[in-house]
Amino acid sequence: MDFMYGWFMDPLTSGEYPKSMRLLVGARLPKFTAEQARLLKGSYDFIGLNYYTSLYATDAPQLRNAKPSYVTDSLVNPAFERDGKPIGIKVASDWLYVYPRGIEDLLLYTKEKYNNPLIYITENGINEYDDPTLSVEESLMDIFRIDYHYRHLFYLRCAIRNCVNVRGYYIWSLFDNFEWSSGYTARFGMTFVDYKNDLKRYEKLSALWFKDFLKEETRLYAE
């Protein structure tokens, strides 16, 4: 966590990098001056968290002899599987395994370690690969996306009930978009964009569900 999350959070809250990073990275890790530390500490209005998935982590002492790099410095092996069992269902992207409980774990961790800062979930979403064999009507039936957000909202509510200071939740994404190295082949949107027909837009089933969810008091039940 220190190498993926504390790397950003610790300077903002304490004015220095995590102790584990300072010990393991040593002289290769830049040091803040006293003035830089003063300016950094508390220099945020809110914390924006992007959550998609979670990883297992196992001790990797053998990496002490590896070439120093960001990948090896933490002496940890990250993995999506443990004992041959994946942490969740894998979707289109290789890095996205569905693990809704992780959003609650991350929020509770943030509350305890960083004195419960104001938080907005700035990204949370799931994708499918573009399938040119499907009709537009078929492409709108994204029940899996409704399930994904329903479960994440359930655990988000659990965190809020445990006094985590979360004030907003933003879905990734409103529209299908150009997605990094995947380009237009990965669709994260709740709105289907027809790339072959003048970029016409159609609400997917998840968009209709989310509109109803926001209008009404929707009950969220455990898995």
Coordinates of C-alpha atoms in Angstrom, one line a residue:
M1 CA 0.0 0.0 0.0
D2 CA 2.8 2.4 0.8
F3 CA 4.3 2.0 -2.7
M4 CA 1.0 2.4 -4.5
Y5 CA -1.0 4.7 -2.3
G6 CA 1.2 6.1 0.5
W7 CA 3.6 7.4 -2.1
F8 CA 1.0 10.1 -2.7
M9 CA -0.9 10.3 0.6
D10 CA 1.9 10.4 3.0
P11 CA 3.5 13.6 1.6
L12 CA 0.1 15.3 1.5
T13 CA -0.7 14.4 5.1
S14 CA 2.7 14.2 6.9
G15 CA 5.1 16.0 4.5
E16 CA 7.3 13.0 3.8
Y17 CA 7.3 9.7 2.0
P18 CA 6.2 6.5 3.8
K19 CA 8.8 5.1 6.2
S20 CA 8.9 1.8 4.3
M21 CA 9.8 3.6 1.1
R22 CA 12.5 5.6 2.8
L23 CA 14.0 2.4 4.2
L24 CA 13.8 0.3 1.1
V25 CA 14.6 2.8 -1.6
G26 CA 17.2 4.7 0.4
A27 CA 19.2 7.4 -1.3
R28 CA 17.3 6.9 -4.6
L29 CA 14.2 8.4 -3.1
P30 CA 14.2 12.2 -3.3
K31 CA 14.0 14.1 0.0
F32 CA 11.8 17.0 0.7
T33 CA 13.3 20.2 2.2
A34 CA 11.7 21.5 5.4
E35 CA 10.0 24.2 3.3
Q36 CA 8.7 21.7 0.8
A37 CA 7.4 19.5 3.6
R38 CA 5.6 22.4 5.1
L39 CA 4.0 23.3 1.9
L40 CA 2.9 19.8 1.1
K41 CA 1.4 18.9 4.5
G42 CA -2.3 19.4 4.3
S43 CA -2.2 21.0 0.8
Y44 CA -5.4 19.3 -0.4
D45 CA -9.0 20.2 -0.4
F46 CA -10.2 16.6 -0.8
I47 CA -8.8 13.2 -1.8
G48 CA -9.9 11.8 -5.2
L49 CA -9.8 8.1 -5.2
N50 CA -10.1 5.9 -8.3
Y51 CA -11.1 2.3 -7.5
Y52 CA -11.5 -0.5 -9.9
T53 CA -10.0 -3.7 -8.5
S54 CA -7.7 -5.1 -5.7
L55 CA -4.6 -7.3 -5.6
Y56 CA -3.2 -9.9 -3.3
A57 CA 0.4 -9.2 -2.1
T58 CA 3.0 -11.7 -0.9
D59 CA 6.4 -11.2 0.6
A60 CA 9.2 -11.4 -2.0
P61 CA 12.6 -11.2 -0.2
Q62 CA 14.3 -12.6 -3.3
L63 CA 13.8 -9.2 -4.9
R64 CA 16.5 -7.8 -2.6
N65 CA 19.0 -9.1 -5.2
A66 CA 17.1 -7.8 -8.2
K67 CA 18.0 -4.7 -10.2
P68 CA 16.6 -1.7 -8.2
S69 CA 13.4 -0.4 -9.7
Y70 CA 9.9 0.7 -8.8
V71 CA 8.8 -2.9 -9.6
T72 CA 11.2 -4.5 -7.2
D73 CA 11.8 -1.9 -4.4
S74 CA 8.7 -2.9 -2.4
L75 CA 9.8 -6.5 -2.0
V76 CA 6.3 -7.6 -2.8
N77 CA 4.7 -9.9 -5.4
P78 CA 1.3 -8.5 -6.4
A79 CA -1.1 -11.0 -7.9
F80 CA -4.8 -11.3 -8.9
E81 CA -4.8 -15.0 -7.7
R82 CA -4.1 -16.8 -4.5
D83 CA -3.8 -20.6 -4.4
G84 CA -5.1 -20.7 -8.0
K85 CA -8.2 -18.8 -7.1
P86 CA -8.8 -15.3 -8.6
I87 CA -9.7 -12.4 -6.3
G88 CA -12.8 -11.9 -8.4
I89 CA -14.3 -12.3 -11.9
K90 CA -12.0 -11.0 -14.7
V91 CA -13.6 -8.7 -17.2
A92 CA -12.3 -7.4 -20.5
S93 CA -9.2 -5.7 -19.3
D94 CA -6.4 -8.0 -18.0
W95 CA -6.0 -5.8 -14.9
L96 CA -9.7 -5.6 -13.9
Y97 CA -11.0 -8.3 -11.6
V98 CA -14.2 -7.5 -9.9
Y99 CA -13.8 -7.2 -6.1
P100 CA -16.4 -4.7 -4.6
R101 CA -15.4 -5.3 -1.0
G102 CA -12.1 -3.7 -1.8
I103 CA -13.6 -0.2 -2.0
E104 CA -14.7 -0.4 1.6
D105 CA -11.3 -1.8 2.7
L106 CA -9.6 1.1 1.0
L107 CA -11.8 3.7 2.5
L108 CA -11.5 2.3 6.0
Y109 CA -7.8 2.1 5.6
T110 CA -7.7 5.8 4.5
K111 CA -9.9 6.8 7.4
E112 CA -7.7 5.2 10.0
K113 CA -4.3 6.0 8.6
Y114 CA -4.9 9.5 7.2
N115 CA -7.2 11.0 9.8
N116 CA -10.4 10.6 7.8
P117 CA -9.9 13.2 5.0
L118 CA -12.7 14.4 2.8
I119 CA -13.0 11.9 -0.1
Y120 CA -14.6 11.7 -3.5
I121 CA -14.7 8.5 -5.5
T122 CA -13.5 10.1 -8.7
E123 CA -13.6 6.9 -10.8
N124 CA -15.2 3.5 -10.5
G125 CA -16.2 1.4 -13.4
I126 CA -16.0 -1.8 -15.5
N127 CA -15.5 -2.4 -19.2
E128 CA -16.3 -4.7 -22.0
Y129 CA -14.5 -5.0 -25.4
D130 CA -16.2 -3.6 -28.4
D131 CA -18.0 -6.5 -30.2
P132 CA -18.8 -5.5 -33.9
T133 CA -21.0 -8.6 -34.2
L134 CA -23.5 -7.2 -31.8
S135 CA -26.4 -4.9 -32.8
V136 CA -26.7 -1.5 -31.0
E137 CA -29.7 -2.9 -29.1
E138 CA -27.7 -5.9 -27.9
S139 CA -24.8 -3.6 -26.9
L140 CA -27.1 -1.7 -24.6
M141 CA -27.9 -4.7 -22.4
D142 CA -25.1 -4.2 -19.8
I143 CA -26.6 -6.0 -16.8
F144 CA -23.0 -6.8 -15.6
R145 CA -22.3 -3.1 -15.2
I146 CA -25.4 -2.6 -13.1
D147 CA -24.3 -5.5 -10.9
Y148 CA -20.8 -4.0 -10.6
H149 CA -22.0 -0.6 -9.5
Y150 CA -24.7 -1.9 -7.2
R151 CA -22.2 -4.0 -5.3
H152 CA -19.6 -1.2 -5.1
L153 CA -22.3 1.2 -3.8
F154 CA -23.3 -1.3 -1.2
Y155 CA -19.7 -1.4 0.2
L156 CA -19.4 2.4 -0.2
R157 CA -22.5 2.8 2.0
C158 CA -20.9 0.4 4.6
A159 CA -17.9 2.7 4.7
I160 CA -20.0 5.8 5.1
R161 CA -21.9 4.1 8.0
N162 CA -18.6 3.5 9.6
C163 CA -18.0 7.3 9.5
V164 CA -15.7 7.5 6.4
N165 CA -16.0 11.0 5.1
V166 CA -17.1 10.2 1.5
R167 CA -19.1 13.0 -0.2
G168 CA -19.3 11.9 -3.9
Y169 CA -19.2 8.9 -6.3
Y170 CA -18.4 9.3 -10.0
I171 CA -18.8 6.5 -12.4
W172 CA -16.3 5.8 -15.1
S173 CA -17.7 6.5 -17.5
L174 CA -20.6 8.5 -18.7
F175 CA -19.8 7.7 -22.4
D176 CA -17.7 5.1 -24.2
N177 CA -14.3 6.8 -24.7
F178 CA -10.8 6.6 -26.0
E179 CA -9.2 4.4 -23.4
W180 CA -5.4 4.6 -23.2
S181 CA -3.7 1.8 -25.2
S182 CA -7.0 0.1 -25.8
G183 CA -8.3 3.0 -27.8
Y184 CA -11.9 2.6 -28.8
T185 CA -11.9 -1.2 -28.3
A186 CA -12.7 -1.0 -24.6
R187 CA -16.1 0.4 -23.6
F188 CA -16.5 1.8 -20.1
G189 CA -19.5 3.9 -20.8
M190 CA -23.0 3.8 -19.5
T191 CA -23.8 5.5 -22.8
F192 CA -23.1 3.6 -26.0
V193 CA -21.3 5.6 -28.6
D194 CA -21.8 4.4 -32.2
Y195 CA -18.4 5.1 -33.7
K196 CA -19.5 4.0 -37.2
N197 CA -22.6 6.2 -37.3
D198 CA -21.7 9.8 -36.6
L199 CA -21.0 9.1 -32.9
K200 CA -24.7 8.7 -32.1
R201 CA -25.3 8.0 -28.4
Y202 CA -27.7 5.6 -26.8
E203 CA -28.3 5.0 -23.1
K204 CA -27.4 1.6 -21.9
L205 CA -29.5 -0.3 -19.4
S206 CA -27.0 0.7 -16.7
A207 CA -27.7 4.4 -17.4
L208 CA -31.4 3.9 -17.0
W209 CA -30.9 2.0 -13.8
F210 CA -28.6 4.6 -12.4
K211 CA -31.1 7.4 -13.1
D212 CA -33.7 5.5 -11.2
F213 CA -31.2 4.8 -8.4
L214 CA -30.5 8.5 -8.0
K215 CA -34.2 9.4 -8.1
E216 CA -35.4 6.9 -5.5
E217 CA -34.3 5.4 -2.2
T218 CA -32.9 2.2 -3.6
R219 CA -32.3 -0.6 -1.0
L220 CA -28.8 -2.1 -1.1
Y221 CA -28.5 -5.6 0.1
A222 CA -25.4 -7.6 1.0
E223 CA -24.1 -10.2 -1.5

